mmCIF file of C-alpha atoms and ligand atoms in Angstrom:
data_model
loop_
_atom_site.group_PDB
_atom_site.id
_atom_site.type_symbol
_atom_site.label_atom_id
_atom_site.label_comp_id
_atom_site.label_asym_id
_atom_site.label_seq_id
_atom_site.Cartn_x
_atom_site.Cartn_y
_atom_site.Cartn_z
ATOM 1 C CA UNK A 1 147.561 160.663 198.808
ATOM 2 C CA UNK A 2 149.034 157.367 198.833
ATOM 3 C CA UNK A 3 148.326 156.287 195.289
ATOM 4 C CA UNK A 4 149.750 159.594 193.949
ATOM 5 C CA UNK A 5 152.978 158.904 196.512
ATOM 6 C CA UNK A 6 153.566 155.580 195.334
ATOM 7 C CA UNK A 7 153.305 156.289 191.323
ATOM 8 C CA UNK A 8 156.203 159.180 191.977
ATOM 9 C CA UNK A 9 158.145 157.257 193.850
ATOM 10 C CA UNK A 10 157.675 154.399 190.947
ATOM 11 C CA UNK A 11 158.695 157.485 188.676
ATOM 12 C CA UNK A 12 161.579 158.095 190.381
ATOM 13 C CA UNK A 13 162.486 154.996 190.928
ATOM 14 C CA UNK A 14 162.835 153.942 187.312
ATOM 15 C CA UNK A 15 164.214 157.834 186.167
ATOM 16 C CA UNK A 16 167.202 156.556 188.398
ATOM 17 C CA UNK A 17 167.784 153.813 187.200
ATOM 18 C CA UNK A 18 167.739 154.442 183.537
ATOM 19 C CA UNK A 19 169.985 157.639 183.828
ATOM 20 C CA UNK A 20 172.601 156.607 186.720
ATOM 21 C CA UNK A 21 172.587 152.934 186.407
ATOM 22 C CA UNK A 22 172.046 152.759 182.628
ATOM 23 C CA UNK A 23 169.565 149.696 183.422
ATOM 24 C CA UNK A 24 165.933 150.286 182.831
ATOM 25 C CA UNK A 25 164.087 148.539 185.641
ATOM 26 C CA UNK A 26 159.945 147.508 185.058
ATOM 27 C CA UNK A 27 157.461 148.381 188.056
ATOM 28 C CA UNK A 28 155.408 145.560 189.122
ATOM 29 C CA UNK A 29 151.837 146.147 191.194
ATOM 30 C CA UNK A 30 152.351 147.961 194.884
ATOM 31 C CA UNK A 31 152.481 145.188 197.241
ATOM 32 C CA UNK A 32 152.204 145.359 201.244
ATOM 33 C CA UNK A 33 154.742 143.443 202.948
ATOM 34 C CA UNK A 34 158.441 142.778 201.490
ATOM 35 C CA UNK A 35 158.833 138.502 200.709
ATOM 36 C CA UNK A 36 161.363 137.338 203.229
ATOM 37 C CA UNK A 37 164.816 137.698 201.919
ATOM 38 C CA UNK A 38 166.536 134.672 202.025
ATOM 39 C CA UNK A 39 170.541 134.862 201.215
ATOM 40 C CA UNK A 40 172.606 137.816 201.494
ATOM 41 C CA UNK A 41 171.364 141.318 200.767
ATOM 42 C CA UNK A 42 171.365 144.913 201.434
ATOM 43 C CA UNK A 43 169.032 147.395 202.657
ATOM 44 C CA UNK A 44 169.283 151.628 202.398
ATOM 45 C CA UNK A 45 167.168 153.793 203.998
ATOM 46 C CA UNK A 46 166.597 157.267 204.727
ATOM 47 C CA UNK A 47 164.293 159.137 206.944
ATOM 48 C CA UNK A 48 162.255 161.958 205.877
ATOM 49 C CA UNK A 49 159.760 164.333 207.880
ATOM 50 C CA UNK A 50 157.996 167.142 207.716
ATOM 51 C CA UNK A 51 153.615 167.104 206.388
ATOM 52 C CA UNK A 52 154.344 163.623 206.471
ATOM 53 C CA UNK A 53 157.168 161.671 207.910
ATOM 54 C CA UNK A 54 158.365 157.803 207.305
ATOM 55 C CA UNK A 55 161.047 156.354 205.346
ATOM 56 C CA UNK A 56 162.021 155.498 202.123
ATOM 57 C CA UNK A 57 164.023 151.971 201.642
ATOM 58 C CA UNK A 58 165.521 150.261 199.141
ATOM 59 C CA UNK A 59 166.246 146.233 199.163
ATOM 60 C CA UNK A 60 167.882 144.138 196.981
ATOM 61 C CA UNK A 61 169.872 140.682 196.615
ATOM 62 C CA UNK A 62 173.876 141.180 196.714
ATOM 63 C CA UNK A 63 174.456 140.016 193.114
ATOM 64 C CA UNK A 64 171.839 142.296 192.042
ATOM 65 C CA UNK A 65 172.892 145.170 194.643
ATOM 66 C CA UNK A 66 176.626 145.017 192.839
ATOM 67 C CA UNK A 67 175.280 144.852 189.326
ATOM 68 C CA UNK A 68 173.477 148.189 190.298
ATOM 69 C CA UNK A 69 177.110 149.330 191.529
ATOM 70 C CA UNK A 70 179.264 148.267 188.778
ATOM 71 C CA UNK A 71 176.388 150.179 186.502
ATOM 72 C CA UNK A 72 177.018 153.689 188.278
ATOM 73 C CA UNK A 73 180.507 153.536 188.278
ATOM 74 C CA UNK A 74 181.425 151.806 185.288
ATOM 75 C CA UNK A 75 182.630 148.753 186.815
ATOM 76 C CA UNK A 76 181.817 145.448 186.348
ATOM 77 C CA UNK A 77 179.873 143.654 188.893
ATOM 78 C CA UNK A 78 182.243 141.031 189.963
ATOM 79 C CA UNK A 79 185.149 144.310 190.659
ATOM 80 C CA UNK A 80 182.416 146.149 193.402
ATOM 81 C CA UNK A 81 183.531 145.345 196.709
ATOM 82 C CA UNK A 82 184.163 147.740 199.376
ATOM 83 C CA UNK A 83 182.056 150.388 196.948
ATOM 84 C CA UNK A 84 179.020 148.720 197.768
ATOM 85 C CA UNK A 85 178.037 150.441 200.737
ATOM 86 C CA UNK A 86 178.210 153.699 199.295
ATOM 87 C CA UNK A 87 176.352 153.050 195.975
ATOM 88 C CA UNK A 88 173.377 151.377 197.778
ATOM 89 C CA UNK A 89 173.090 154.689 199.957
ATOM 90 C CA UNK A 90 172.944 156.822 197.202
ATOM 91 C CA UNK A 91 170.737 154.917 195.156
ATOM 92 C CA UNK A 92 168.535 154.822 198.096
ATOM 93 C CA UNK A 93 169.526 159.096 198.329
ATOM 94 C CA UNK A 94 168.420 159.700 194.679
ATOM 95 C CA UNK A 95 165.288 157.442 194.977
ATOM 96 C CA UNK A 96 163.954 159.711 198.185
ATOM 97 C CA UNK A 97 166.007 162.742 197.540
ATOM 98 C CA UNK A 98 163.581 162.701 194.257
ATOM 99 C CA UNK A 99 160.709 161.760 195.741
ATOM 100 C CA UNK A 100 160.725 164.763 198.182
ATOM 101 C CA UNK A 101 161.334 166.898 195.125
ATOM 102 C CA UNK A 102 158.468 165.461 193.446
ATOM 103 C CA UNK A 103 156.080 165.832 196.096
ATOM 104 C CA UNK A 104 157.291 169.108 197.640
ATOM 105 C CA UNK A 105 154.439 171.066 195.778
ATOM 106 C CA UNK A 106 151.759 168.925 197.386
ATOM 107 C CA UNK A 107 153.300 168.253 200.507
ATOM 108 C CA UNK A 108 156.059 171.265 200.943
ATOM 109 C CA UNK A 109 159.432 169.971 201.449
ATOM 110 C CA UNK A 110 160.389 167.487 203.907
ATOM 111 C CA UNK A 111 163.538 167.106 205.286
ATOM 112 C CA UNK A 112 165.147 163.776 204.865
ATOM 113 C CA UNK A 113 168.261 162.148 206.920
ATOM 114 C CA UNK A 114 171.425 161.145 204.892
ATOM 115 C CA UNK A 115 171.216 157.369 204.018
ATOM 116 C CA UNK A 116 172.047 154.246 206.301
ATOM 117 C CA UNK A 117 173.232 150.859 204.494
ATOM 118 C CA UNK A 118 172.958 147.211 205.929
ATOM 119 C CA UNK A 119 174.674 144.360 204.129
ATOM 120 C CA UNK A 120 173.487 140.896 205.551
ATOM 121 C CA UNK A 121 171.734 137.500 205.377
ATOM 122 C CA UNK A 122 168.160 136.877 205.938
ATOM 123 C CA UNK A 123 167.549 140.400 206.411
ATOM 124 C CA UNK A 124 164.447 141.981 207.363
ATOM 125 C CA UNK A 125 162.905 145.367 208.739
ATOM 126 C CA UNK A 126 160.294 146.030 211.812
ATOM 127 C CA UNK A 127 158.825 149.202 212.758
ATOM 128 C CA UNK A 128 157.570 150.151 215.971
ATOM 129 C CA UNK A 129 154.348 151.083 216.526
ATOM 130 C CA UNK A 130 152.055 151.759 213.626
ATOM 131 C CA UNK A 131 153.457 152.577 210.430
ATOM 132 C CA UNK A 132 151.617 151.575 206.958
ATOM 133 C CA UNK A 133 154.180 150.323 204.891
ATOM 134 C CA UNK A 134 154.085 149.422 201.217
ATOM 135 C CA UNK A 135 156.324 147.932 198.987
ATOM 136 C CA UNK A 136 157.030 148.862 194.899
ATOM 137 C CA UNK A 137 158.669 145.937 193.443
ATOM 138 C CA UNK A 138 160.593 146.201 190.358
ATOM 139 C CA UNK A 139 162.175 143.705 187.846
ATOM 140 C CA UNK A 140 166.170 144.389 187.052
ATOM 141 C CA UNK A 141 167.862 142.099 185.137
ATOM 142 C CA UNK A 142 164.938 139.372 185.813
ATOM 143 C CA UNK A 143 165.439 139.707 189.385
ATOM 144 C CA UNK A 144 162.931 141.351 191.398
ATOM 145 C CA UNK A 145 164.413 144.699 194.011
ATOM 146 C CA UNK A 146 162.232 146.384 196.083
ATOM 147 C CA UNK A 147 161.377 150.124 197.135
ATOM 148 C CA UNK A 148 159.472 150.543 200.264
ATOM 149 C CA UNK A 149 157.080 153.615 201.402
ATOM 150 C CA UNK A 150 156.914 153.645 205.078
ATOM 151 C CA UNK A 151 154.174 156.045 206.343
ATOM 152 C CA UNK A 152 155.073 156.438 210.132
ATOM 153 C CA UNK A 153 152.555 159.813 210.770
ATOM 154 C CA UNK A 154 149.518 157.881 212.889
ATOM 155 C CA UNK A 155 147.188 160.280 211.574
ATOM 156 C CA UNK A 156 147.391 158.684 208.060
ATOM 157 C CA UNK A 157 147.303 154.875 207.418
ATOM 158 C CA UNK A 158 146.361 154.676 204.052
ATOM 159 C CA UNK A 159 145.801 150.785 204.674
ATOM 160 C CA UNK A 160 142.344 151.342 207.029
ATOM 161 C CA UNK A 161 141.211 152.167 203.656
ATOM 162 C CA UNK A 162 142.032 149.364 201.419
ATOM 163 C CA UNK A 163 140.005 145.987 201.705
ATOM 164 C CA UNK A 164 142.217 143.167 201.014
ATOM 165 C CA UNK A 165 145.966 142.620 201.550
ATOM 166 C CA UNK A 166 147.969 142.414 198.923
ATOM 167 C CA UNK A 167 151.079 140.390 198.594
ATOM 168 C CA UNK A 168 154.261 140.604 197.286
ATOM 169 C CA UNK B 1 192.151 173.737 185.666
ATOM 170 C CA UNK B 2 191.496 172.735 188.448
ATOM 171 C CA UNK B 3 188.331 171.105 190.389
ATOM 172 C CA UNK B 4 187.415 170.656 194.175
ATOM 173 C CA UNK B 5 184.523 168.059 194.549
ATOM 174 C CA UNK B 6 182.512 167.905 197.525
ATOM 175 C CA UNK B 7 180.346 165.531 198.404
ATOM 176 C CA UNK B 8 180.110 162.979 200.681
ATOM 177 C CA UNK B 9 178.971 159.882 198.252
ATOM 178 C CA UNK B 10 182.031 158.506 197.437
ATOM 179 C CA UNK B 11 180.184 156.987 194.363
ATOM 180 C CA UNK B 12 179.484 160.655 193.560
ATOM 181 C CA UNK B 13 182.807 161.784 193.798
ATOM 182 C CA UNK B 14 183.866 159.175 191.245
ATOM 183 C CA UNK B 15 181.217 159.469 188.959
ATOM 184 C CA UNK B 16 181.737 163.334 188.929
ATOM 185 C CA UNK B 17 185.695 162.689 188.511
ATOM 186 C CA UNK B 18 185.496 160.338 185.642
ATOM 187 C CA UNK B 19 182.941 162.693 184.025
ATOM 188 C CA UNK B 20 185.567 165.264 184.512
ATOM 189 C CA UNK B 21 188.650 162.928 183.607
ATOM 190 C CA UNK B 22 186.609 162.760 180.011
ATOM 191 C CA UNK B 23 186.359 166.280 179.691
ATOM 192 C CA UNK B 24 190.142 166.039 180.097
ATOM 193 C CA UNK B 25 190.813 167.585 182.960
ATOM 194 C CA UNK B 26 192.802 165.311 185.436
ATOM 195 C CA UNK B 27 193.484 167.898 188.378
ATOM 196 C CA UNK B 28 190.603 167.086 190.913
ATOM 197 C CA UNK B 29 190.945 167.398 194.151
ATOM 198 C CA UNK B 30 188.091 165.435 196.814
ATOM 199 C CA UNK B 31 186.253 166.342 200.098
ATOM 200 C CA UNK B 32 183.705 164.476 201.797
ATOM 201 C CA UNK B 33 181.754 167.827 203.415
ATOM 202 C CA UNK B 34 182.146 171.222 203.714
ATOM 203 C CA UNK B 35 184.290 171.305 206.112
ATOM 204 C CA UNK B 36 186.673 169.308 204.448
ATOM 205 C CA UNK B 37 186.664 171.352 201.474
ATOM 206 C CA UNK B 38 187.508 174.417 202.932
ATOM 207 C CA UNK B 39 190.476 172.454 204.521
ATOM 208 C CA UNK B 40 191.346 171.431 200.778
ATOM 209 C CA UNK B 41 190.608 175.172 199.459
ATOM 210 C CA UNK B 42 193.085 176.628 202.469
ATOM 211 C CA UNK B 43 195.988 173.974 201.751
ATOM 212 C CA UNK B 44 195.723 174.874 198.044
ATOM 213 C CA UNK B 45 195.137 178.337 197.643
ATOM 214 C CA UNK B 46 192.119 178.227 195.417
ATOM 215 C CA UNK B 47 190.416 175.674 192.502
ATOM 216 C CA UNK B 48 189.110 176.664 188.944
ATOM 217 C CA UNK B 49 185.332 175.522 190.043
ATOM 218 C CA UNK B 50 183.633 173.676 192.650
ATOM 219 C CA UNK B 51 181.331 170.996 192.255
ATOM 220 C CA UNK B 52 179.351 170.262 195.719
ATOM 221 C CA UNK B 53 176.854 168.263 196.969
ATOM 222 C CA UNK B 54 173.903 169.908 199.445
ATOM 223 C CA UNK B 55 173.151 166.700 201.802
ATOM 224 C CA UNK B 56 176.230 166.404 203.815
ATOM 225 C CA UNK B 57 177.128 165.060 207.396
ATOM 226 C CA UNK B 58 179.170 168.061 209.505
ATOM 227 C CA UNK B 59 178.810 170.689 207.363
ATOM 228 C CA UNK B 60 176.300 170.936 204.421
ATOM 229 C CA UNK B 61 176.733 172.522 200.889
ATOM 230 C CA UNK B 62 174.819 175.404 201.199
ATOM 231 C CA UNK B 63 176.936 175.942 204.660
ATOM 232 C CA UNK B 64 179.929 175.489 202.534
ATOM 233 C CA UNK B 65 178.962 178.422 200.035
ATOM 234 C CA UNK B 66 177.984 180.842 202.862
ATOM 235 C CA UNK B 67 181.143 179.874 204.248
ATOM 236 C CA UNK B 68 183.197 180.394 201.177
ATOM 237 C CA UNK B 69 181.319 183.822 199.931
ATOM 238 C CA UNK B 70 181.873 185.315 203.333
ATOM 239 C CA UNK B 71 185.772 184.717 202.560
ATOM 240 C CA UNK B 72 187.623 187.628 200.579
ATOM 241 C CA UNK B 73 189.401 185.300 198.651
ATOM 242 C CA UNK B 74 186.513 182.872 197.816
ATOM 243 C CA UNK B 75 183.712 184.729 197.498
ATOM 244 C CA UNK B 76 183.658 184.713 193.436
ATOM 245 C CA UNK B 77 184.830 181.502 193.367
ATOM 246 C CA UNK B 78 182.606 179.114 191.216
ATOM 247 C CA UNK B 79 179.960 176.659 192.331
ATOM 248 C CA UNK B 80 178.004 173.658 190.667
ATOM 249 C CA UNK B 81 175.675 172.439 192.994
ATOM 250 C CA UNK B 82 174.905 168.562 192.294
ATOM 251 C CA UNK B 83 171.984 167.578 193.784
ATOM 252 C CA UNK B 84 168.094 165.762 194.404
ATOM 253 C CA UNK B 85 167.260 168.801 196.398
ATOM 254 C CA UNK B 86 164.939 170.652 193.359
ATOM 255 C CA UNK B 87 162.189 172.121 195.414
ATOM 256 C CA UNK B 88 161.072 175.640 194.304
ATOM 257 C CA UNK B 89 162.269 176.898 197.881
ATOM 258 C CA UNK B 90 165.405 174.562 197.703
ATOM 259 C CA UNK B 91 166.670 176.694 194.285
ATOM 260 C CA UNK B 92 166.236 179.629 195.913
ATOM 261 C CA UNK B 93 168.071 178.684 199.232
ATOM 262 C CA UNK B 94 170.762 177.764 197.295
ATOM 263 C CA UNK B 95 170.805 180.935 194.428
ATOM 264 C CA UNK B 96 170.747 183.312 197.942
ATOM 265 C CA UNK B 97 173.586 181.359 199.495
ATOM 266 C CA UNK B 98 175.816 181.709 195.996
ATOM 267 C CA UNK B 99 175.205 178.794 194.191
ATOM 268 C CA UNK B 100 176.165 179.973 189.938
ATOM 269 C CA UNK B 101 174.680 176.443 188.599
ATOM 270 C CA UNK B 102 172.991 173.622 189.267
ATOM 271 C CA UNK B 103 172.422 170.289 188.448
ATOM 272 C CA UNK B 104 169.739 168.361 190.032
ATOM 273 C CA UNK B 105 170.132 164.269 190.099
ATOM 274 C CA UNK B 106 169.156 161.817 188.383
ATOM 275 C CA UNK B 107 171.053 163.191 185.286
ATOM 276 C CA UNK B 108 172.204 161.829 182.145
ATOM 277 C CA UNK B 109 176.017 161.603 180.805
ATOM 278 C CA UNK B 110 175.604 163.977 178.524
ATOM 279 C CA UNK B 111 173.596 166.970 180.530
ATOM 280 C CA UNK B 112 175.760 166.320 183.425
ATOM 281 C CA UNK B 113 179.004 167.511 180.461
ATOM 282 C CA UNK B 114 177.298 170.586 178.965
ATOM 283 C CA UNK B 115 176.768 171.340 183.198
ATOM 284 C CA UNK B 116 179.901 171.032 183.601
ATOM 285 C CA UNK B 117 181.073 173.016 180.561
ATOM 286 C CA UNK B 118 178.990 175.710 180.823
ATOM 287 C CA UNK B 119 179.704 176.518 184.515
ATOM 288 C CA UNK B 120 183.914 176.201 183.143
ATOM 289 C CA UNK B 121 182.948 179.194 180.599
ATOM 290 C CA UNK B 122 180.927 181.479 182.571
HETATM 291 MG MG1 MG C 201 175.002 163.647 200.030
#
């Protein structure tokens, strides 16, 4: 389950950007923990629930968070500013709103929450209690973004079954 | 002619309105849910066509349409429904609450025009 997951999420992943940012992105090997983020960044996420629940994130740098901006509305990077917020949300909405399309005849449809946005330095995510999180890396514009599965249904942690971590 | 959009992306509503703005068509009125459009439809009178979104805080798209086709004066009004939200039972939700087209995101440029045509002409 979470090998097919994590290549439509990769699917989706690059099907947005390619048609809404109009910047292909390259998927790098599933890795297990995002690097620590050092400098300013943002982070989207949305919820989703249903035969499984978790969330769906997406991370990147700033500069690289308002290149993806000034893609999707015809802008140029430098002019994003209070936009930002907004366009990382629904970058993160297409990635899972996608990805619950895609799996809906496996899985059935989930529901998923709108998206929430943090824009900070140093940033990093912790989940209570056990989740199994991995991350899908991807290369825009020679810097790496990331797109993180977070598996929060205790009755599946896809990790017990892998051997050796892997990292990012 | 003239457009209501609904949705509550404001990078949505812009990329939808400059989409539309190529087209040539300059009247476009914006909501950021349902309820905010059917404040915007009662100011106005009416619109040409709606473009929506389905994932909305306070009142979601498909709560929109049933709102609108259970007015007299709305409920022929036209509806593009933009959305991820492709599920088999998601299409149908949104055909039995009145939807007339849909577009499901990620799109291209180009599909997203011939939507947008093709929902002006029928
Ligand atoms: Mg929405």
């Amino acid at each position: 389950m979470e090998a097919q997951m994590l290549a439509v999420l990769t699917r989706v992943t690059k099907e947005v950007f390619e048609t809404m940012v109009f910047a292909p992105v390259e998927a790098l090997p599933p890795c297990d923990t995002l690097p620590p983020a050092s400098g300013p960044g943002v982070i989207g996420t949305i919820s989703f629930a249903g035969s499984s629940s978790g969330v769906v994130s997406f991370a990147a740098s700033l500069e690289s968070a308002r290149e993806i901006a000034g893609g999707m509305l015809g802008m140029s990077p430098a002019e994003v500013q209070d936009e930002l917020p907004d366009a990382v949300g629904e970058i993160t909405n297409m990635i899972a709103g996608s990805f619950r399309t895609q799996m809906a005849d496996e899985a059935g449809a989930w529901t998923i929450s709108t998206p929430n946005v943090t824009i900070g330095s140093d940033l990093s995510v912790r989940h209570v209690g056990a989740v199994a999180r991995t991350v899908c890396p991807f290369v825009f514009r020679g810097h790496r973004i990331f797109v993180e599965l977070v598996l929060t249904d205790p009755t599946r942690l896809p990790h017990a079954e892998r051997q050796e971590a892997r990292a990012c | 002619m003239r457009f209501l959009v609904v949705d509550d992306s404001s990078t949505m509503r812009r990329i939808i309105i400059n989409t539309l703005n190529k087209l040539g068509h300059q009247d476009v009125l914006e909501a950021g849910n349902g309820r905010e459009g059917i404040e915007r439809l009662s100011n106005v009178g009416s619109v040409d066509l709606i473009i929506t979104d389905w994932n909305m805080p306070e009142m979601s798209g498909i709560d929109f349409i049933r709102t609108l086709r259970a007015m007299d004066n709305h409920k022929n009004l036209p509806v593009l429904m933009v959305t991820t939200n492709a599920a088999k039972d998601d299409i149908v939700q949104a055909m039995e609450a009145g939807v007339n087209h849909y577009i499901v995101k990620p799109f291209t440029p180009d599909t997203f025009k011939d939507k947008i045509q093709a929902a002006m002409t029928k």
